[in-house]
Every structure is written in C-alpha cells, then in structure tokens.
C-alpha cells in the first residue's frame, strides 16, 4: 500500500447535489421486459437500493458539482480568487476534450491563476482525488483547493435508465469538497492507496474509445470477482489504517464505505471490526454513485445538523481499477451542507451540427 | 454434519423451501442460485468452513453436490 502523509492540509467543507428526479427500483423494474428474470424483492434486500436520482434530460454530473461548489463557496465565504486548484473526478466527463474541470473553472468564476483538470477514477475516486489535491496544495503557493466528484452511472448515453437491471444499482450525483491549508493546526492527513490493474475484467466500461470503439455491451462486471475483491482488500486496508494510526473502530463516529451494495458493505464493516450501526448507509436513497458515494453519505448523515462538535470519519473507497484507498477526515456537521436538488443544466453554446 | 444438514444450510442461504435441494440437482436448474446467492455462498463458505471461493471455483460448480463436497469442517 502507498502511504501519503500531509501536514496542515484539511477538508473544511462538503456539499452534494442531485436532481429532483428520483426513480424507485420498483418503478424502473416495471419497464423491464417481462420475460427477463428479475427478482425485485431480492435485489432491494441484497443491494439496499430502493431507488436513485437520475440526471434530467440535458443534465450532466458536472451541473451537480457546480451547484454544490457554488453553495459551498458561498456558505464558507470563500473568495473565488483564492481557489488555486480545481480537480474533477469523473468517469462521465462532459467532453472528450477539454477536461470538464477547465470549463468548470469559468462556470464557477474562479481565477485564471488556477490549475484545473479531470481524473478518471470511480469508486475510490474521492480518496484518490483528495490525495491528488492535497499533494498539489502542499507544494503550491495557494491556500485552497476544490475537489469535485461527479458521475452519471444510472443510465447510458441514450439516457436509458430502465431497459437493463444493471442500471438499477447506480445513481447520478455530484459533490464538492473544500480542502485548505491550515497553518495553526498541523494535524496529519494520512491516505493509503493501492491498485491492481489485473482486475480489468472484473469491472470495465470499454466502449466508445480507442481500444474498443465498437463495443456494444456497456459496463462489463463480474459480480463474484468484485465482491471477493471488496470483502478482502477493503477490510485489509481499513485494519492497516487503524494499525498505523493506533486507532480502533470505537474512535470513529462513522465508517464511510463506498456504497457498492449493502450486502458487500456489511461484510466489509464486519471484517473490519465495525458494528453495522456505525456504517454510513445512503445507498438506499442514492444507489451506487461511484466517486460521489462517500461525500454524499456524509451529507446524508450530517447535512441537516448544525453542531460544531467535530466528527471522525474513516472513509474507504474500493472498486473499478481495481483501485482502493482509505483516509480519515474530521469535520463538524456545521461544515457539511444540506443536500441540494437542482434540475438546471449548462448551456455551453456549442452547436450539435457545427 | 450430515449431508441433509448441509443441504438445509444451502436451502436457508438460497431462501428455498426445506427439502427442496438434492445433491444430484443441476445448479443451472435451481432458479434461486443467482448472482446474489453466489455472494452469500462465498461468505458462508468462508465463515463456516474456511473455504475461499473465487470466480473460477464458482464456475466449476455444476451440481448441488459439488458445493456440498466442499462443506467440510
């Protein structure tokens, strides 16, 4: 495992956004071809997904991230000129080029004295993104960075969200995380990371790009391989994290796992020594939202609370890559903002028939 | 543990009626043996019998008896 340690770098705020379009698993399944073997009750019980939010017709997850970032910067009273780093973690960018983060720099009214780029990561993306942002921040002359996580995984490019039961596990969402230098409190931010590219066949979306331009099958997933990976690698990393830090499950307020599926999460929590009551569960409402699932779980649990007492979150993302990573963050509920609902989308002025 | 007790564990795991499984049954004919049941099977085999199952091992199961054969304490 790679270990990164940053001194005086802190997460200081989180916001998340979804659309107003919530679709229950039951409603989605009513559109399925009736000859298809799909056990609704078993699916909901095992995965935990009662429904999920979907992007509106012309929305992309970048719209959720911009709404969340806007709210976060306003609530925190941050001068937009102060943001020197903008990172967008996504597997569903708006464009092949430019990086969606470049367009977001302008949409958010940030200074041009800013580095902005995307990274393609999924389930581990929040932690990998936080690692990237922290490293950039630590070596820079800026004080503040924005980490945005967004994905559109609940439907395909034709905006079809119902024809395949595979979609029912996934939702569309976006989150914004403010990361700042703190010169008075130099607590350490420790991040563990690992990668096993041998897991390509376990989860991949190969279509539409250069290696497989004519791929027709959407996402390819081997559920057994993914499950075995998750229930072994994630607990191993979580236990190693606590060993290095000298902590135990009781020291944390919440174990915030990537919301892969409820059954897998319960196994990961149990094997990591956590009671399931301590595990954050937001998959019932949002589905699996890829890199957004950790920040949106924190918003789900504390977004409506306003107390200033700090909470300790042990976060572990694991999945596509295969990639897995863990971090502890400390945040007060008054730094976590209520869930935003927006149906707005960005009109970029590009003509389809240019 | 008798063979019947092992079959009862699998019936409980797959949420089936008691007495509905037999060792010579083809798994392809057991509707309840689906992708989610396979995940439960992985956990049960490891927790109860100390047997780790990967995707290849699961694919090698053709009959109920193939699973039962690995259920040794």
XYZ file of N, CA, C and O in Angstrom, chain A residues 47-211:
660
model
N -28.973 -5.521 -2.415
C -28.184 -4.328 -2.773
C -28.498 -3.146 -1.873
O -27.686 -2.240 -1.711
N -29.718 -3.122 -1.312
C -30.134 -1.987 -0.489
C -30.747 -0.856 -1.301
O -31.293 0.095 -0.741
N -30.678 -0.926 -2.632
C -31.108 0.208 -3.470
C -32.632 0.234 -3.620
O -33.205 -0.586 -4.335
N -33.274 1.187 -2.939
C -34.725 1.348 -3.088
C -35.044 2.247 -4.280
O -36.145 2.235 -4.803
N -34.080 3.053 -4.655
C -34.254 3.940 -5.806
C -33.016 4.794 -5.943
O -32.062 4.655 -5.169
N -33.019 5.663 -6.953
C -31.859 6.531 -7.130
C -32.258 7.761 -7.913
O -33.246 7.764 -8.645
N -31.464 8.818 -7.750
C -31.677 10.044 -8.511
C -31.001 9.909 -9.877
O -29.911 9.333 -9.979
N -31.660 10.455 -10.883
C -31.122 10.418 -12.243
C -30.996 11.837 -12.783
O -31.842 12.696 -12.492
N -29.984 12.067 -13.588
C -29.849 13.355 -14.267
C -31.085 13.631 -15.106
O -31.661 12.712 -15.700
N -31.474 14.894 -15.203
C -32.543 15.286 -16.112
C -32.008 15.193 -17.554
O -30.810 15.002 -17.773
N -32.916 15.370 -18.496
C -32.623 15.152 -19.925
C -31.258 15.698 -20.381
O -30.486 14.989 -20.990
N -30.969 16.962 -20.097
C -29.729 17.529 -20.631
C -28.680 17.792 -19.553
O -27.673 18.441 -19.799
N -28.958 17.285 -18.346
C -28.011 17.484 -17.251
C -26.840 16.515 -17.328
O -26.981 15.408 -17.846
N -25.727 16.949 -16.766
C -24.602 16.029 -16.552
C -24.171 16.192 -15.089
O -24.541 17.175 -14.432
N -23.377 15.271 -14.576
C -22.958 15.403 -13.177
C -22.136 16.660 -12.918
O -22.059 17.126 -11.771
N -21.545 17.227 -13.962
C -20.809 18.485 -13.787
C -21.756 19.576 -13.275
O -21.349 20.458 -12.503
N -23.030 19.511 -13.684
C -24.014 20.500 -13.215
C -24.254 20.356 -11.709
O -24.431 21.349 -11.005
N -24.267 19.122 -11.223
C -24.418 18.901 -9.777
C -23.196 19.429 -9.022
O -23.323 20.043 -7.961
N -22.019 19.168 -9.587
C -20.788 19.605 -8.915
C -20.706 21.125 -8.845
O -20.284 21.678 -7.828
N -21.108 21.787 -9.930
C -21.065 23.253 -9.937
C -22.066 23.806 -8.914
O -21.747 24.734 -8.165
N -23.261 23.218 -8.838
C -24.256 23.670 -7.854
C -23.741 23.464 -6.428
O -23.879 24.343 -5.562
N -23.111 22.307 -6.199
C -22.592 22.007 -4.855
C -21.429 22.938 -4.509
O -21.339 23.451 -3.389
N -20.549 23.171 -5.475
C -19.387 24.040 -5.229
C -19.828 25.479 -4.984
O -19.303 26.172 -4.103
N -20.806 25.924 -5.764
C -21.354 27.278 -5.594
C -21.855 27.476 -4.169
O -21.547 28.463 -3.509
N -22.637 26.514 -3.718
C -23.204 26.570 -2.369
C -22.095 26.554 -1.310
O -22.107 27.346 -0.357
N -21.136 25.684 -1.523
C -20.042 25.529 -0.559
C -19.233 26.822 -0.446
O -18.944 27.292 0.664
N -18.896 27.417 -1.581
C -18.077 28.631 -1.560
C -18.844 29.791 -0.930
O -18.271 30.593 -0.186
N -20.141 29.841 -1.215
C -20.969 30.912 -0.611
C -21.078 30.722 0.894
O -20.872 31.651 1.662
N -21.398 29.519 1.327
C -21.569 29.245 2.763
C -20.279 29.481 3.536
O -20.300 29.961 4.658
N -19.153 29.121 2.918
C -17.869 29.258 3.600
C -17.312 30.676 3.474
O -16.300 31.003 4.079
N -17.956 31.511 2.656
C -17.473 32.879 2.459
C -16.107 32.919 1.784
O -15.279 33.797 2.071
N -15.877 31.965 0.875
C -14.567 31.897 0.206
C -14.550 32.838 -1.002
O -15.467 32.821 -1.828
N -13.508 33.649 -1.081
C -13.278 34.482 -2.248
C -12.820 33.569 -3.385
O -11.838 32.836 -3.243
N -13.526 33.585 -4.499
C -13.235 32.636 -5.578
C -11.837 32.803 -6.172
O -11.295 31.885 -6.778
N -11.273 33.994 -6.000
C -9.893 34.219 -6.464
C -8.893 33.375 -5.674
O -7.759 33.185 -6.102
N -9.314 32.909 -4.502
C -8.386 32.173 -3.632
C -8.224 30.704 -4.018
O -7.344 30.029 -3.509
N -9.115 30.198 -4.869
C -9.032 28.781 -5.243
C -7.967 28.607 -6.331
O -8.115 29.119 -7.438
N -6.917 27.881 -6.016
C -5.823 27.705 -6.982
C -5.818 26.344 -7.660
O -5.075 26.113 -8.611
N -6.637 25.425 -7.146
C -6.635 24.052 -7.676
C -8.072 23.565 -7.814
O -8.856 23.673 -6.865
N -8.413 23.065 -8.993
C -9.757 22.509 -9.225
C -9.586 21.142 -9.877
O -9.057 21.030 -10.989
N -10.019 20.121 -9.168
C -9.889 18.759 -9.693
C -11.277 18.144 -9.808
O -12.064 18.189 -8.861
N -11.577 17.582 -10.972
C -12.865 16.908 -11.186
C -12.611 15.418 -11.366
O -11.947 15.005 -12.316
N -13.133 14.629 -10.457
C -13.019 13.168 -10.538
C -14.292 12.645 -11.178
O -15.388 12.826 -10.638
N -14.162 12.016 -12.330
C -15.360 11.530 -13.032
C -15.002 10.447 -14.030
O -13.880 10.398 -14.532
N -15.977 9.593 -14.309
C -15.863 8.645 -15.423
C -16.859 9.017 -16.511
O -16.991 8.302 -17.495
N -17.565 10.116 -16.294
C -18.538 10.577 -17.284
C -18.345 12.073 -17.521
O -19.183 12.883 -17.130
N -17.202 12.419 -18.150
C -16.931 13.837 -18.414
C -17.896 14.398 -19.462
O -18.493 13.644 -20.228
N -18.017 15.714 -19.487
C -18.881 16.350 -20.482
C -18.330 16.176 -21.899
O -19.098 16.076 -22.856
N -17.019 16.210 -22.017
C -16.375 16.222 -23.333
C -15.196 15.257 -23.355
O -14.620 14.957 -22.319
N -14.826 14.818 -24.582
C -13.527 14.148 -24.721
C -12.438 15.170 -24.444
O -11.411 14.865 -23.855
N -12.632 16.364 -24.952
C -11.752 17.466 -24.609
C -12.561 18.754 -24.794
O -13.454 18.797 -25.640
N -12.323 19.756 -24.006
C -11.299 19.812 -22.964
C -11.732 19.068 -21.706
O -12.879 18.604 -21.625
N -10.824 18.995 -20.739
C -11.185 18.472 -19.420
C -12.360 19.296 -18.905
O -12.377 20.526 -19.035
N -13.356 18.609 -18.356
C -14.550 19.313 -17.859
C -14.170 20.338 -16.789
O -14.799 21.389 -16.682
N -13.125 20.042 -16.019
C -12.700 20.961 -14.952
C -12.322 22.326 -15.506
O -12.533 23.352 -14.847
N -11.775 22.371 -16.728
C -11.410 23.667 -17.318
C -12.657 24.526 -17.506
O -12.651 25.719 -17.209
N -13.727 23.894 -17.991
C -14.979 24.631 -18.201
C -15.573 25.034 -16.841
O -16.130 26.132 -16.688
N -15.439 24.167 -15.860
C -15.956 24.474 -14.521
C -15.227 25.660 -13.891
O -15.810 26.392 -13.101
N -13.955 25.826 -14.216
C -13.207 26.991 -13.694
C -13.927 28.278 -14.069
O -14.132 29.160 -13.246
N -14.379 28.319 -15.336
C -15.071 29.517 -15.802
C -16.486 29.586 -15.217
O -16.944 30.635 -14.774
N -17.183 28.442 -15.176
C -18.557 28.421 -14.659
C -18.596 28.854 -13.198
O -19.565 29.475 -12.753
N -17.572 28.511 -12.448
C -17.552 28.842 -11.020
C -16.958 30.219 -10.751
O -16.936 30.675 -9.605
N -16.487 30.883 -11.802
C -15.931 32.224 -11.629
C -14.613 32.220 -10.877
O -14.297 33.160 -10.136
N -13.819 31.155 -11.064
C -12.526 31.102 -10.384
C -11.487 31.906 -11.168
O -11.656 32.184 -12.360
N -10.409 32.226 -10.489
C -9.302 32.960 -11.112
C -8.681 32.126 -12.234
O -8.694 30.888 -12.186
N -8.065 32.783 -13.210
C -7.326 32.016 -14.224
C -5.986 31.520 -13.654
O -5.332 30.672 -14.260
N -5.611 32.025 -12.502
C -4.373 31.560 -11.842
C -4.675 30.284 -11.059
O -4.602 30.237 -9.837
N -5.041 29.258 -11.818
C -5.625 28.066 -11.212
C -5.313 26.887 -12.116
O -5.378 27.005 -13.338
N -4.960 25.752 -11.521
C -4.808 24.545 -12.332
C -6.119 23.766 -12.253
O -6.710 23.645 -11.170
N -6.609 23.294 -13.400
C -7.897 22.582 -13.418
C -7.777 21.396 -14.360
O -7.363 21.548 -15.513
N -8.106 20.225 -13.869
C -8.060 19.035 -14.728
C -8.945 17.942 -14.159
O -9.390 18.021 -13.014
N -9.211 16.925 -15.000
C -10.043 15.783 -14.595
C -9.148 14.583 -14.309
O -8.087 14.437 -14.922
N -9.599 13.724 -13.441
C -9.002 12.393 -13.385
C -10.119 11.360 -13.494
O -11.220 11.573 -13.000
N -9.798 10.263 -14.175
C -10.771 9.212 -14.424
C -10.642 8.149 -13.342
O -9.794 7.268 -13.431
N -11.430 8.270 -12.297
C -11.474 7.267 -11.244
C -12.919 7.091 -10.811
O -13.727 8.011 -10.931
N -13.230 5.903 -10.317
C -14.616 5.625 -9.918
C -14.767 5.508 -8.414
O -14.660 6.488 -7.681
N -14.979 4.287 -7.950
C -15.365 4.040 -6.555
C -14.348 4.534 -5.534
O -14.709 4.925 -4.429
N -13.067 4.519 -5.891
C -12.035 5.003 -4.968
C -11.752 6.485 -5.198
O -10.862 7.061 -4.575
N -12.498 7.104 -6.114
C -12.162 8.428 -6.630
C -12.133 9.560 -5.624
O -11.309 10.474 -5.741
N -13.006 9.509 -4.622
C -12.988 10.568 -3.614
C -11.642 10.585 -2.897
O -11.018 11.638 -2.730
N -11.169 9.417 -2.485
C -9.913 9.362 -1.720
C -8.719 9.639 -2.630
O -7.805 10.379 -2.269
N -8.730 9.067 -3.833
C -7.637 9.317 -4.777
C -7.606 10.802 -5.149
O -6.538 11.425 -5.237
N -8.779 11.391 -5.327
C -8.864 12.819 -5.636
C -8.355 13.671 -4.487
O -7.631 14.653 -4.693
N -8.704 13.287 -3.272
C -8.241 14.038 -2.098
C -6.719 13.952 -1.978
O -6.056 14.938 -1.630
N -6.185 12.794 -2.315
C -4.731 12.611 -2.299
C -4.072 13.551 -3.315
O -3.106 14.246 -3.014
N -4.629 13.584 -4.514
C -4.070 14.412 -5.599
C -4.117 15.891 -5.235
O -3.137 16.625 -5.374
N -5.285 16.318 -4.761
C -5.481 17.723 -4.392
C -4.541 18.108 -3.237
O -3.958 19.196 -3.229
N -4.404 17.215 -2.266
C -3.563 17.515 -1.101
C -2.104 17.661 -1.505
O -1.395 18.547 -1.016
N -1.651 16.783 -2.409
C -0.259 16.850 -2.869
C -0.008 18.154 -3.614
O 1.005 18.823 -3.410
N -0.962 18.533 -4.474
C -0.816 19.784 -5.225
C -0.823 20.987 -4.282
O -0.026 21.910 -4.416
N -1.733 20.930 -3.323
C -1.878 22.045 -2.385
C -0.608 22.200 -1.544
O -0.099 23.316 -1.361
N -0.092 21.075 -1.070
C 1.074 21.109 -0.178
C 2.289 21.750 -0.864
O 3.097 22.403 -0.209
N 2.392 21.575 -2.170
C 3.562 22.100 -2.864
C 3.298 23.399 -3.599
O 4.063 23.763 -4.490
N 2.215 24.083 -3.246
C 1.821 25.256 -4.032
C 1.833 26.529 -3.196
O 1.992 26.488 -1.978
N 1.619 27.660 -3.878
C 1.507 28.931 -3.153
C 0.040 29.337 -2.985
O -0.256 30.474 -2.670
N -0.869 28.397 -3.217
C -2.284 28.701 -2.992
C -2.713 28.103 -1.654
O -2.051 27.212 -1.111
N -3.829 28.596 -1.137
C -4.289 28.163 0.189
C -5.475 27.215 0.115
O -5.781 26.522 1.073
N -6.171 27.243 -1.031
C -7.437 26.496 -1.092
C -7.566 25.715 -2.409
O -7.128 26.185 -3.462
N -8.229 24.564 -2.299
C -8.469 23.718 -3.478
C -9.895 23.197 -3.451
O -10.477 23.009 -2.370
N -10.427 22.978 -4.628
C -11.757 22.363 -4.741
C -11.619 20.989 -5.381
O -11.041 20.838 -6.466
N -12.158 19.997 -4.684
C -12.243 18.650 -5.237
C -13.704 18.401 -5.593
O -14.580 18.532 -4.736
N -13.952 18.098 -6.857
C -15.316 17.806 -7.299
C -15.385 16.338 -7.731
O -14.490 15.853 -8.433
N -16.408 15.654 -7.277
C -16.623 14.258 -7.683
C -18.004 14.180 -8.321
O -18.990 14.623 -7.703
N -18.088 13.633 -9.524
C -19.397 13.530 -10.164
C -19.448 12.340 -11.092
O -18.459 12.031 -11.770
N -20.573 11.656 -11.126
C -20.708 10.570 -12.095
C -22.155 10.362 -12.502
O -23.092 10.642 -11.738
N -22.293 9.913 -13.734
C -23.591 9.586 -14.308
C -23.520 8.108 -14.659
O -22.976 7.738 -15.697
N -23.993 7.274 -13.748
C -23.839 5.832 -13.936
C -25.172 5.107 -13.958
O -25.219 3.902 -14.174
N -26.259 5.841 -13.719
C -27.571 5.209 -13.635
C -28.293 5.094 -14.968
O -29.430 4.628 -15.034
N -27.664 5.546 -16.050
C -28.294 5.487 -17.369
C -27.177 5.506 -18.419
O -26.045 5.840 -18.108
N -27.536 5.160 -19.651
C -26.498 5.151 -20.679
C -26.555 6.438 -21.505
O -27.316 7.354 -21.203
N -25.736 6.493 -22.539
C -25.639 7.726 -23.330
C -26.947 8.087 -24.027
O -27.165 9.234 -24.396
N -27.819 7.081 -24.214
C -29.139 7.360 -24.791
C -30.142 7.770 -23.721
O -31.331 7.864 -23.993
N -29.646 7.968 -22.486
C -30.475 8.331 -21.327
C -31.492 7.230 -21.032
O -32.601 7.501 -20.595
N -31.082 6.006 -21.314
C -31.906 4.851 -20.982
C -31.518 4.391 -19.578
O -30.369 4.015 -19.340
N -32.481 4.451 -18.640
C -32.196 4.090 -17.251
C -32.984 2.872 -16.806
O -32.954 2.522 -15.628
N -33.729 2.250 -17.716
C -34.650 1.197 -17.278
C -34.533 -0.141 -18.012
O -34.985 -1.154 -17.502
N -33.920 -0.157 -19.187
C -34.002 -1.372 -20.004
C -33.130 -2.511 -19.483
O -33.318 -3.658 -19.865
N -32.169 -2.190 -18.619
C -31.252 -3.224 -18.119
C -31.192 -3.118 -16.596
O -30.951 -2.030 -16.060
N -31.407 -4.238 -15.885
C -31.429 -4.162 -14.420
C -30.070 -3.776 -13.838
O -29.965 -3.404 -12.684
N -29.036 -3.840 -14.639
C -27.706 -3.383 -14.199
C -27.763 -1.911 -13.770
O -27.139 -1.512 -12.790
N -28.546 -1.103 -14.487
C -28.617 0.328 -14.179
C -29.196 0.589 -12.786
O -28.931 1.626 -12.181
N -30.032 -0.330 -12.299
C -30.792 -0.046 -11.072
C -29.912 0.084 -9.843
O -30.342 0.611 -8.827
N -28.699 -0.436 -9.953
C -27.765 -0.340 -8.829
C -27.174 1.069 -8.719
O -26.742 1.482 -7.655
N -27.179 1.806 -9.832
C -26.392 3.034 -9.905
C -27.242 4.298 -9.975
O -28.340 4.296 -10.536
N -26.687 5.396 -9.436
C -27.366 6.683 -9.479
C -26.444 7.775 -9.980
O -25.234 7.574 -10.120
N -27.032 8.943 -10.253
C -26.288 10.094 -10.766
C -26.214 11.160 -9.664
O -27.246 11.496 -9.062
N -25.036 11.723 -9.448
C -24.881 12.701 -8.368
C -23.565 13.452 -8.529
O -22.727 13.096 -9.362
N -23.408 14.496 -7.723
C -22.152 15.257 -7.719
C -21.882 15.814 -6.333
O -22.813 16.043 -5.558
N -20.603 16.032 -6.029
C -20.244 16.582 -4.714
C -19.078 17.544 -4.861
O -18.309 17.468 -5.827
N -18.985 18.455 -3.908
C -17.867 19.407 -3.873
C -17.241 19.371 -2.489
O -17.951 19.358 -1.481
N -15.921 19.354 -2.469
C -15.188 19.266 -1.212
C -14.143 20.377 -1.200
O -13.358 20.502 -2.141
N -14.156 21.178 -0.139
C -13.173 22.252 0.000
C -12.009 21.730 0.834
O -12.211 21.162 1.911
N -10.806 21.916 0.304
C -9.593 21.468 1.015
C -8.701 22.695 1.197
O -8.478 23.451 0.247
N -8.231 22.895 2.429
C -7.472 24.112 2.726
C -6.193 23.810 3.479
O -6.100 22.822 4.199
N -5.236 24.729 3.346
C -4.061 24.699 4.217
C -4.481 25.248 5.567
O -5.303 26.163 5.652
N -3.903 24.675 6.611
C -4.167 25.181 7.949
C -2.819 25.349 8.640
O -2.145 24.368 8.940
N -2.420 26.609 8.845
C -1.065 26.858 9.364
C -0.989 26.760 10.886
O 0.091 26.649 11.442
N -2.147 26.795 11.546
C -2.118 26.740 13.012
C -2.302 25.319 13.533
O -1.751 24.948 14.555
N -3.059 24.524 12.799
C -3.286 23.150 13.214
C -2.634 22.235 12.170
O -3.124 22.103 11.053
N -1.508 21.661 12.542
C -0.785 20.861 11.542
C -1.005 19.355 11.751
O -0.093 18.551 11.642
N -2.248 18.997 12.044
C -2.599 17.580 12.140
C -2.268 16.893 10.817
O -2.325 17.514 9.752
N -1.965 15.616 10.907
C -1.612 14.886 9.692
C -2.856 14.333 8.991
O -3.782 13.855 9.640
N -2.822 14.432 7.669
C -3.837 13.769 6.844
C -3.126 12.573 6.218
O -2.176 12.749 5.445
N -3.529 11.361 6.586
C -2.864 10.172 6.039
C -3.793 9.464 5.047
O -4.983 9.293 5.325
N -3.232 9.081 3.923
C -4.012 8.399 2.886
C -3.283 7.119 2.468
O -2.078 7.143 2.219
N -3.997 6.026 2.433
C -3.455 4.762 1.917
C -4.088 4.483 0.554
O -5.296 4.722 0.375
N -3.288 3.988 -0.373
C -3.794 3.703 -1.722
C -3.220 2.397 -2.245
O -2.097 2.020 -1.883
N -3.980 1.733 -3.116
C -3.492 0.527 -3.777
C -4.218 0.344 -5.106
O -5.332 0.845 -5.282
N -3.554 -0.368 -6.027
C -4.099 -0.581 -7.381
C -3.769 -1.992 -7.850
O -2.652 -2.458 -7.629
N -4.730 -2.642 -8.488
C -4.482 -3.939 -9.116
C -5.135 -3.954 -10.491
O -6.310 -4.306 -10.643
N -4.362 -3.548 -11.485
C -4.881 -3.468 -12.853
C -5.236 -4.822 -13.444
O -5.882 -4.887 -14.491
N -4.847 -5.906 -12.767
C -5.234 -7.246 -13.208
C -6.731 -7.453 -13.117
O -7.260 -8.449 -13.622
N -7.420 -6.513 -12.484
C -8.866 -6.629 -12.331
C -9.654 -5.969 -13.459
O -10.841 -5.684 -13.308
N -9.032 -5.773 -14.610
C -9.731 -5.130 -15.739
C -11.046 -5.816 -16.065
O -12.065 -5.174 -16.290
N -11.018 -7.168 -16.056
C -12.229 -7.893 -16.441
C -13.277 -7.901 -15.332
O -14.425 -8.269 -15.560
N -12.887 -7.526 -14.122
C -13.853 -7.511 -13.020
C -14.877 -6.379 -13.208
O -16.068 -6.579 -13.005
N -14.400 -5.180 -13.558
C -15.310 -4.066 -13.886
C -14.645 -3.217 -14.959
O -13.505 -2.778 -14.781
N -15.368 -2.957 -16.031
C -14.856 -2.039 -17.043
C -15.995 -1.530 -17.916
O -17.043 -2.165 -18.023
N -15.780 -0.362 -18.485
C -16.694 0.196 -19.496
C -15.841 0.514 -20.709
O -15.369 1.631 -20.887
N -15.596 -0.487 -21.546
C -14.583 -0.330 -22.593
C -15.048 0.442 -23.832
O -14.218 0.858 -24.638
N -16.352 0.627 -23.985
C -16.876 1.093 -25.272
C -16.606 2.540 -25.607
O -16.409 3.384 -24.753
N -16.611 2.801 -26.927
C -16.633 4.181 -27.423
C -15.302 4.880 -27.475
O -15.224 6.025 -27.901
N -14.239 4.205 -27.039
C -12.931 4.853 -27.122
C -12.008 4.024 -28.004
O -12.477 3.222 -28.809
N -10.726 4.195 -27.881
C -9.817 3.722 -28.928
C -9.553 2.222 -28.921
O -9.305 1.626 -29.963
N -9.575 1.570 -27.750
C -9.266 0.144 -27.716
C -10.440 -0.694 -28.224
O -10.255 -1.716 -28.858
